[in-house]
mmCIF file of C-alpha atoms in Angstrom:
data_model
loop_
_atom_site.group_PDB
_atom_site.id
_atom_site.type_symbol
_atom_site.label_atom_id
_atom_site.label_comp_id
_atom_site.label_asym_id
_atom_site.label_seq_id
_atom_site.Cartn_x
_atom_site.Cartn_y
_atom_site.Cartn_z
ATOM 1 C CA UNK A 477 92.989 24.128 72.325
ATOM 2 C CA UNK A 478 94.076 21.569 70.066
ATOM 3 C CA UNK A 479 92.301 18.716 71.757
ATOM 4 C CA UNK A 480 89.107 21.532 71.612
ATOM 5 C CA UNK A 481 89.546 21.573 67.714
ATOM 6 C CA UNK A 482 89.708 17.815 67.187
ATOM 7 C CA UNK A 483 86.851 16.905 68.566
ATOM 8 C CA UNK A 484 85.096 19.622 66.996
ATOM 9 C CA UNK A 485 86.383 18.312 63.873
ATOM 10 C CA UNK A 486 85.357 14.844 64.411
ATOM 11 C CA UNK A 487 81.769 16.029 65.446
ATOM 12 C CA UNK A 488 81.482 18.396 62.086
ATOM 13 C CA UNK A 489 82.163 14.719 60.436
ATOM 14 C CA UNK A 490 79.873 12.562 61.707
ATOM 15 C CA UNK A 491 77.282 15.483 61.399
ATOM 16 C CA UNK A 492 78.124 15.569 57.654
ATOM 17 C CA UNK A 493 78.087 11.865 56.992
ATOM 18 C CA UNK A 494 74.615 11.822 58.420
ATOM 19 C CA UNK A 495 73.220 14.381 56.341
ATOM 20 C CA UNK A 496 75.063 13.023 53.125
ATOM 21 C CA UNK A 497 74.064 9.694 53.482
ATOM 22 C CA UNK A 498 70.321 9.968 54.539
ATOM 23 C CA UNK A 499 69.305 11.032 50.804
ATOM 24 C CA UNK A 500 70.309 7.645 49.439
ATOM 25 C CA UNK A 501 68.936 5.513 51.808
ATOM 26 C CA UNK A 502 65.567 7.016 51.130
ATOM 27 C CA UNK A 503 62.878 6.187 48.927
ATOM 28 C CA UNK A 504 60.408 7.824 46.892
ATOM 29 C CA UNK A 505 56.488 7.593 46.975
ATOM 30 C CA UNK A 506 56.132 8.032 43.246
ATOM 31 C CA UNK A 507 59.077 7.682 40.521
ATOM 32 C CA UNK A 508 59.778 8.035 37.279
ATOM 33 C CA UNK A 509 61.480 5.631 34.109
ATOM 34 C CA UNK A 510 62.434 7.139 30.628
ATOM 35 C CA UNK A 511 64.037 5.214 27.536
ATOM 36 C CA UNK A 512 66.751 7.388 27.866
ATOM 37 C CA UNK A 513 66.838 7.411 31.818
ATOM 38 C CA UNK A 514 69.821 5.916 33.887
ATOM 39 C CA UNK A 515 69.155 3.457 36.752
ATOM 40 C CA UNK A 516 71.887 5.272 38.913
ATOM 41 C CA UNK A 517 69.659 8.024 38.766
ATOM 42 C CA UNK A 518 67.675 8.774 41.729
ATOM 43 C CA UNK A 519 64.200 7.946 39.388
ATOM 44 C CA UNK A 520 63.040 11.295 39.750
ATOM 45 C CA UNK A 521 60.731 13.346 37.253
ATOM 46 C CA UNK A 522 63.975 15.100 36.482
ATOM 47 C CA UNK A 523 66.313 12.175 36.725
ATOM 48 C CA UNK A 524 64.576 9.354 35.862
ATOM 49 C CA UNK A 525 65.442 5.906 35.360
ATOM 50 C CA UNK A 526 65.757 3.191 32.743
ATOM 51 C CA UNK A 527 64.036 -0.065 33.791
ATOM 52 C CA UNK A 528 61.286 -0.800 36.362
ATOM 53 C CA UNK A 529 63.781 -2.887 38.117
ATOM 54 C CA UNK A 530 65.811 -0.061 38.719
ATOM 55 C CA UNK A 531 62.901 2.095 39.473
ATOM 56 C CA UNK A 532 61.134 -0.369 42.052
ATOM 57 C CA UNK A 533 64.530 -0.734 44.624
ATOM 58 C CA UNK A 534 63.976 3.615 45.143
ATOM 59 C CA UNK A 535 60.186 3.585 45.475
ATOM 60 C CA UNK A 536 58.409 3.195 48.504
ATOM 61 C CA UNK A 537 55.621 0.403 49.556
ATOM 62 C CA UNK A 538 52.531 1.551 48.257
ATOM 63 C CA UNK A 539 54.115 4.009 45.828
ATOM 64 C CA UNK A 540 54.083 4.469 41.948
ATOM 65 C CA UNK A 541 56.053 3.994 39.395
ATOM 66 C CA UNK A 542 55.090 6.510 36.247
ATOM 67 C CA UNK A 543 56.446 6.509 32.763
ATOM 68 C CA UNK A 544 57.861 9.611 31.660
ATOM 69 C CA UNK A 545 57.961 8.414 28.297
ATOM 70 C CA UNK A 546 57.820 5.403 25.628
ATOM 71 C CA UNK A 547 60.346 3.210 26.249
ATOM 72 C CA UNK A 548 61.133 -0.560 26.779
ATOM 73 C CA UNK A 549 61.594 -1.282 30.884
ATOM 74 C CA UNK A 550 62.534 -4.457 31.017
ATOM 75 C CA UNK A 551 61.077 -7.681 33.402
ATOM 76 C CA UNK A 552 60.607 -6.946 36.751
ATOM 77 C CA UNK A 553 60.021 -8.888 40.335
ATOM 78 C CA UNK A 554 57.414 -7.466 42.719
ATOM 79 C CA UNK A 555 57.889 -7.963 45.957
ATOM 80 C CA UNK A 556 55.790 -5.519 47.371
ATOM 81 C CA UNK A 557 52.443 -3.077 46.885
ATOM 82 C CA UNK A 558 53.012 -1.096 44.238
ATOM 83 C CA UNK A 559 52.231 0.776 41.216
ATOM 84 C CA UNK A 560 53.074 0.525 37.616
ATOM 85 C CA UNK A 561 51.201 3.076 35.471
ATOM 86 C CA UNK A 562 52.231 3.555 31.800
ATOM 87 C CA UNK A 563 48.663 4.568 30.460
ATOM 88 C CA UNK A 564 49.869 7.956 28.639
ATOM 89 C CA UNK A 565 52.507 6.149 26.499
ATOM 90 C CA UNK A 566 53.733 3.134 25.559
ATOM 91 C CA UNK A 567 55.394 1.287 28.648
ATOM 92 C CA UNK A 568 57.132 -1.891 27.365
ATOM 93 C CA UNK A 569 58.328 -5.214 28.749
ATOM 94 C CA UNK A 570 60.367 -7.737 25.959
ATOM 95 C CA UNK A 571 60.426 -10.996 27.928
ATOM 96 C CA UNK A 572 62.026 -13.111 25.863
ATOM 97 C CA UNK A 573 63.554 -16.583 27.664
ATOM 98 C CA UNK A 574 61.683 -15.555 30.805
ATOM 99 C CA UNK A 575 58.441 -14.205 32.807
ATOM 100 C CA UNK A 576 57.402 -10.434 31.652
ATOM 101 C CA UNK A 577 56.496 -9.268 35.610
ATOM 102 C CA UNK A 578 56.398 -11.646 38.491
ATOM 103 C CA UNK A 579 54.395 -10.802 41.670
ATOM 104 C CA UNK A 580 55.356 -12.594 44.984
ATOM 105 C CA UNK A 581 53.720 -10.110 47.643
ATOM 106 C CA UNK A 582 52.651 -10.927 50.794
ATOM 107 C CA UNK A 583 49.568 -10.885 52.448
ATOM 108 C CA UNK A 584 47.476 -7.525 52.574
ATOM 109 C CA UNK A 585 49.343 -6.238 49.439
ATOM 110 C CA UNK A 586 47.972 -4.996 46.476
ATOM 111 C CA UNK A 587 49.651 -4.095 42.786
ATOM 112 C CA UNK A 588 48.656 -2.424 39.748
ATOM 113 C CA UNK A 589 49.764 -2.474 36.365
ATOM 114 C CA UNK A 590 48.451 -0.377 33.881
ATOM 115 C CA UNK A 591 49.167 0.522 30.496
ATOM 116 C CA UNK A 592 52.242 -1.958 30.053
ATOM 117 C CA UNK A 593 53.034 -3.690 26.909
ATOM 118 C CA UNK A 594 54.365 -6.963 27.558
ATOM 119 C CA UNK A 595 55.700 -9.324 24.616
ATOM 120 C CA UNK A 596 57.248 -12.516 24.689
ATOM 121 C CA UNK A 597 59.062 -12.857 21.817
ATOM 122 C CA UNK A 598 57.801 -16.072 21.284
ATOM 123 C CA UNK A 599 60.213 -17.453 23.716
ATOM 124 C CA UNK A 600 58.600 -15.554 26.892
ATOM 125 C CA UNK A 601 57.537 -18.019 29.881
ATOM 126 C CA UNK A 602 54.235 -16.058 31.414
ATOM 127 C CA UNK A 603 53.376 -12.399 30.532
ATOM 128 C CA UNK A 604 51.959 -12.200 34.394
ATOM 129 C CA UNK A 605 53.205 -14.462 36.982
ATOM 130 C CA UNK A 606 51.368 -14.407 40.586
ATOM 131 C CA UNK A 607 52.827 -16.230 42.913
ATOM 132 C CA UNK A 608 52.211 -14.277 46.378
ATOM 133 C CA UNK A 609 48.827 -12.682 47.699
ATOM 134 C CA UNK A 610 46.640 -10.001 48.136
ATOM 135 C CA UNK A 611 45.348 -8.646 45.064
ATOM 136 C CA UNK A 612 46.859 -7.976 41.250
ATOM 137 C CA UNK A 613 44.813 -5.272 39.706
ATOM 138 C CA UNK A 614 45.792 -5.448 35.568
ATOM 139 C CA UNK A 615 44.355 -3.128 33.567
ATOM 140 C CA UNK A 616 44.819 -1.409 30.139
ATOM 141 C CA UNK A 617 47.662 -4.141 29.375
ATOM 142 C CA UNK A 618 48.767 -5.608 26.724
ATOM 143 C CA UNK A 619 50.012 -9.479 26.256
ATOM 144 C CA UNK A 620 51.252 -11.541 23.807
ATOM 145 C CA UNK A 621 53.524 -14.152 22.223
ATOM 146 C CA UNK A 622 54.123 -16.391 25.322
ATOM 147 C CA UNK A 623 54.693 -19.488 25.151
ATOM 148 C CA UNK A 624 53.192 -20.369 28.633
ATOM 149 C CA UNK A 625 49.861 -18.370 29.890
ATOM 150 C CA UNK A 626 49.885 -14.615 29.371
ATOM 151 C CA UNK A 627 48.203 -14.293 33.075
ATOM 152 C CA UNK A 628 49.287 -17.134 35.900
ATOM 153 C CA UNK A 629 47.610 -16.790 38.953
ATOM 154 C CA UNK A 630 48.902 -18.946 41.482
ATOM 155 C CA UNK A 631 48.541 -17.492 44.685
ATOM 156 C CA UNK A 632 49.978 -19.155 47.895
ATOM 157 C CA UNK A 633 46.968 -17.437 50.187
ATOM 158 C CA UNK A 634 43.791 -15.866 50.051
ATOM 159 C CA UNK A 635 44.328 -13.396 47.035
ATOM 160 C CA UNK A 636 41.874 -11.499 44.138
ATOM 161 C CA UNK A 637 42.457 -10.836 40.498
ATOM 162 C CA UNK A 638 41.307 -7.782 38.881
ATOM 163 C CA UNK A 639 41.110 -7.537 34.946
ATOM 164 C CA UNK A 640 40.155 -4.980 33.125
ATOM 165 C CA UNK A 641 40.407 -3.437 29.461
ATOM 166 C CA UNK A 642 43.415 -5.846 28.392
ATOM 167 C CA UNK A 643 43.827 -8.313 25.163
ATOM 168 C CA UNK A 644 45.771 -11.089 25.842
ATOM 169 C CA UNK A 645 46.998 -13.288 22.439
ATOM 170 C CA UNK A 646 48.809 -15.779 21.116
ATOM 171 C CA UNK A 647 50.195 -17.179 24.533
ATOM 172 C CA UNK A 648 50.644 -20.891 23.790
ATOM 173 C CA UNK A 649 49.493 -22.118 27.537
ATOM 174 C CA UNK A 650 46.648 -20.245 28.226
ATOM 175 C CA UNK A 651 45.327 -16.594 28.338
ATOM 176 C CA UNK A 652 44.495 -16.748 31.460
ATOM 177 C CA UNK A 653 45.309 -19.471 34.034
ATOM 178 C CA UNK A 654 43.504 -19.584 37.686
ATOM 179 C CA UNK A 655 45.056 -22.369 40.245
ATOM 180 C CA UNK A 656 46.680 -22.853 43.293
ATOM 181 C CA UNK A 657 47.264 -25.800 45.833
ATOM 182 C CA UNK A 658 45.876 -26.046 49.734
ATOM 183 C CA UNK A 659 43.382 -23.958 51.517
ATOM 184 C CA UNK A 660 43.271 -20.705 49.427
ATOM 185 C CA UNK A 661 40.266 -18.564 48.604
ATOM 186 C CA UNK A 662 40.203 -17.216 44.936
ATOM 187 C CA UNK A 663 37.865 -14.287 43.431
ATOM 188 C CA UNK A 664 38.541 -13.271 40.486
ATOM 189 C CA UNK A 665 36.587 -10.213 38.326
ATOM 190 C CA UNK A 666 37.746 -10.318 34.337
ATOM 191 C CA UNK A 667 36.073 -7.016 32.752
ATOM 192 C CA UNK A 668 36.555 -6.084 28.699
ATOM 193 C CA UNK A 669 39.177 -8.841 28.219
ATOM 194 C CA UNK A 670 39.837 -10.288 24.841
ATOM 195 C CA UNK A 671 41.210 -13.381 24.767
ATOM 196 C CA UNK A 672 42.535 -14.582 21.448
ATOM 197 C CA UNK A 673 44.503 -17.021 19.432
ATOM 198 C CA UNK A 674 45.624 -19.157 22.402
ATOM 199 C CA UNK A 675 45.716 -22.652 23.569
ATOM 200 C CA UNK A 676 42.404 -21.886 25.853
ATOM 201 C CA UNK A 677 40.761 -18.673 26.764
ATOM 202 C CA UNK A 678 40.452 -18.956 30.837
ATOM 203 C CA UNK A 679 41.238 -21.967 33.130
ATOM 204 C CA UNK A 680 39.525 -22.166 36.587
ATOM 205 C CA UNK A 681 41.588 -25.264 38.194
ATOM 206 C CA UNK A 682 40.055 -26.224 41.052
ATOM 207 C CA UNK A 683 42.713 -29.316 41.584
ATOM 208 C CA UNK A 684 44.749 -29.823 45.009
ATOM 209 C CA UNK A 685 42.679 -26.607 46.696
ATOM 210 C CA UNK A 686 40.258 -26.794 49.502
ATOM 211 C CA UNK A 687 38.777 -23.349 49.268
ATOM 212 C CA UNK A 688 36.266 -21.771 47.184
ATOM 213 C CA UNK A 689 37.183 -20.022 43.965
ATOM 214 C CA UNK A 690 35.248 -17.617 41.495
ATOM 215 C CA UNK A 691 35.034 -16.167 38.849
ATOM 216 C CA UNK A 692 32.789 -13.369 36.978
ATOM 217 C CA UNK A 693 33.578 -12.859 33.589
ATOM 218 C CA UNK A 694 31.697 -9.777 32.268
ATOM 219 C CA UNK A 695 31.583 -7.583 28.636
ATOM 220 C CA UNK A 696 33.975 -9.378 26.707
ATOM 221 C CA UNK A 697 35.795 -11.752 23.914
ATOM 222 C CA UNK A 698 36.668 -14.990 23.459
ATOM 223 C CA UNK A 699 37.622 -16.457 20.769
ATOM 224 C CA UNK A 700 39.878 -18.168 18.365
ATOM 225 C CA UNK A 701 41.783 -20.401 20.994
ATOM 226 C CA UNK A 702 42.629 -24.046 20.004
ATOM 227 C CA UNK A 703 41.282 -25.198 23.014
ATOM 228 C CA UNK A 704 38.553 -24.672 25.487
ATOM 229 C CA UNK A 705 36.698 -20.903 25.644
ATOM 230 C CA UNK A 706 36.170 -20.742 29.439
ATOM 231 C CA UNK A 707 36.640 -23.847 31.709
ATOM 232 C CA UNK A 708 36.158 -24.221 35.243
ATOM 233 C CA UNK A 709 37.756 -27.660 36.618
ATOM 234 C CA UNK A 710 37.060 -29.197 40.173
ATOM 235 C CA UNK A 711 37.958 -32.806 41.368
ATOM 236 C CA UNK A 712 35.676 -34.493 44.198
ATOM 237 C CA UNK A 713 36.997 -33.286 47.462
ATOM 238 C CA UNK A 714 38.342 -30.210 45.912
ATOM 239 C CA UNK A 715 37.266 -26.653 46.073
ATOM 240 C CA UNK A 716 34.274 -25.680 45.142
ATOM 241 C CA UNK A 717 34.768 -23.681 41.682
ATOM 242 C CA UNK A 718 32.024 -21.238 40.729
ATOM 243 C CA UNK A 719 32.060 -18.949 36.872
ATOM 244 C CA UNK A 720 29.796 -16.025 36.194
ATOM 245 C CA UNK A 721 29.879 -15.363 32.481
ATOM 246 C CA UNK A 722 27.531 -12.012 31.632
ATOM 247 C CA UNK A 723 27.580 -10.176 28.380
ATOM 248 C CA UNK A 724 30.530 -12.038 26.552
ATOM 249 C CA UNK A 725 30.778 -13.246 22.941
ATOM 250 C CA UNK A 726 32.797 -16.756 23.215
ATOM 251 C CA UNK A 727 33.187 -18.143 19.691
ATOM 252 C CA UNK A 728 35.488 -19.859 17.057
ATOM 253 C CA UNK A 729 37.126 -21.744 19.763
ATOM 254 C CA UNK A 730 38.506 -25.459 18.513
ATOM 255 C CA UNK A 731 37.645 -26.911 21.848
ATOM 256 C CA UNK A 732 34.014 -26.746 24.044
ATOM 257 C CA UNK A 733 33.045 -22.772 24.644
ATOM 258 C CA UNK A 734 31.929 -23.147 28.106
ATOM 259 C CA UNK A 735 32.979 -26.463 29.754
ATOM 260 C CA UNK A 736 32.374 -26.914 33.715
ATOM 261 C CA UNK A 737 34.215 -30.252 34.584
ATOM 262 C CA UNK A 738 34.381 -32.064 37.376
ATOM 263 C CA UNK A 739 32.500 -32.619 40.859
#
């Protein structure tokens, strides 16, 4: 009888572990950060948590990230698809010293930011930093005070950007910087961007790549950069690099407004 019991015991056990420990292995299709949310917390809308690094560890591939309300929620690395949506309130990211949100997906992925505030500080490295593939969707943003390029897309395989509805200013690199090395197909769509007060509005770099890359560039501003308005850049041998520009007001820039250089 007493050899009945402890086995029984030991089976009640392992049942128990099981059940206790499945919960927090888990992860959720959509969670939730607060300014006043914990990162222990399991990121729910009841339980939120504090950064969007805490947040993105208990979120699913393919799942969203919401902001429950305003609050600053720190840099993050991406790593995976994903969404970021912070369009009701104000959804901030202080990057001083470093980059604001880095993206190094693989291929097939896809992530969205929306309605995030990133500032630099003045010290910030990039607002946006792409580094991986598939496609970065950024739209409703905010970015500013970088002393790099507020967007850097540098894929490392065939990837698009999406841009939409954002102001990018005073980022001392670039606004926007397009470029990547070997064999890699670029399209990128800009859409009611305003691109101000930085060293050049958008660089297409066609340098070191072997693939074709584009650009449309529709409804929007650019102006007020100490350097070139729009500038698509191919060497011989290189990629062929092709800009649409519809619809856009590019003005007040200290360098050429529209300057296609190269082969």
């Amino acid at each position: 009888m007493n050899v009945l019991r402890f086995f029984l015991s030991i089976a009640v056990l392992l049942l128990a572990s099981v059940f206790l420990t499945a919960p927090a292995s888990a992860q959720a299709t959509r969670t939730w950060v607060s300014g006043v949310g914990n990162d222990a917390d399991p990121c729910s809308r009841t339980a939120p948590c504090k950064t969007f690094a805490g947040a993105i560890s208990k979120t699913a591939t393919a799942g969203e990230i919401n902001c429950l309300d305003p609050g600053g929620f720190g840099t993050v690395t991406i790593t995976k698809s994903i969404t970021i949506d912070c369009k009701t309130t104000e959804g901030g990211v202080l990057s001083a010293l470093v980059n604001g949100i880095v993206v190094n997906t693989p291929a097939g992925s896809s992530v969205h930011l929306r309605g995030i505030d990133i500032d630099g500080a003045g010290t910030g490295l990039d607002g946006v930093r792409m580094t991986g593939q598939g496609q970065l969707h950024i739209e409703d943003c905010n970015i500013e005070r970088v002393t790099s390029n507020g967007v850097e897309f540098l894929p490392n395989g065939a990837s698009e950007l999406y841009i939409s509805d954002t102001r990018i200013a005073e980022a001392a690199g670039g606004a926007i910087l397009i470029k990547t090395t070997g064999a890699v197909g670029i399209n990128a769509i800009l859409s009611r961007v305003e691109l101000t007060n930085s060293a050049n509005g958008i660089l297409v770099d066609g340098t070191g790549n072997t693939s074709a890359m584009n650009m449309a560039l529709t409804d929007s501003l650019v102006s007020g950069n100490t350097g070139n308005g729009v500038a698509v850049k191919s060497v011989a041998a290189a990629s062929p690099v092709r800009a649409t520009i519809v619809n856009t007001t590019i003005s007040s820039n200290a360098g050429v407004g529209v300057n296609a250089n190269g082969a």
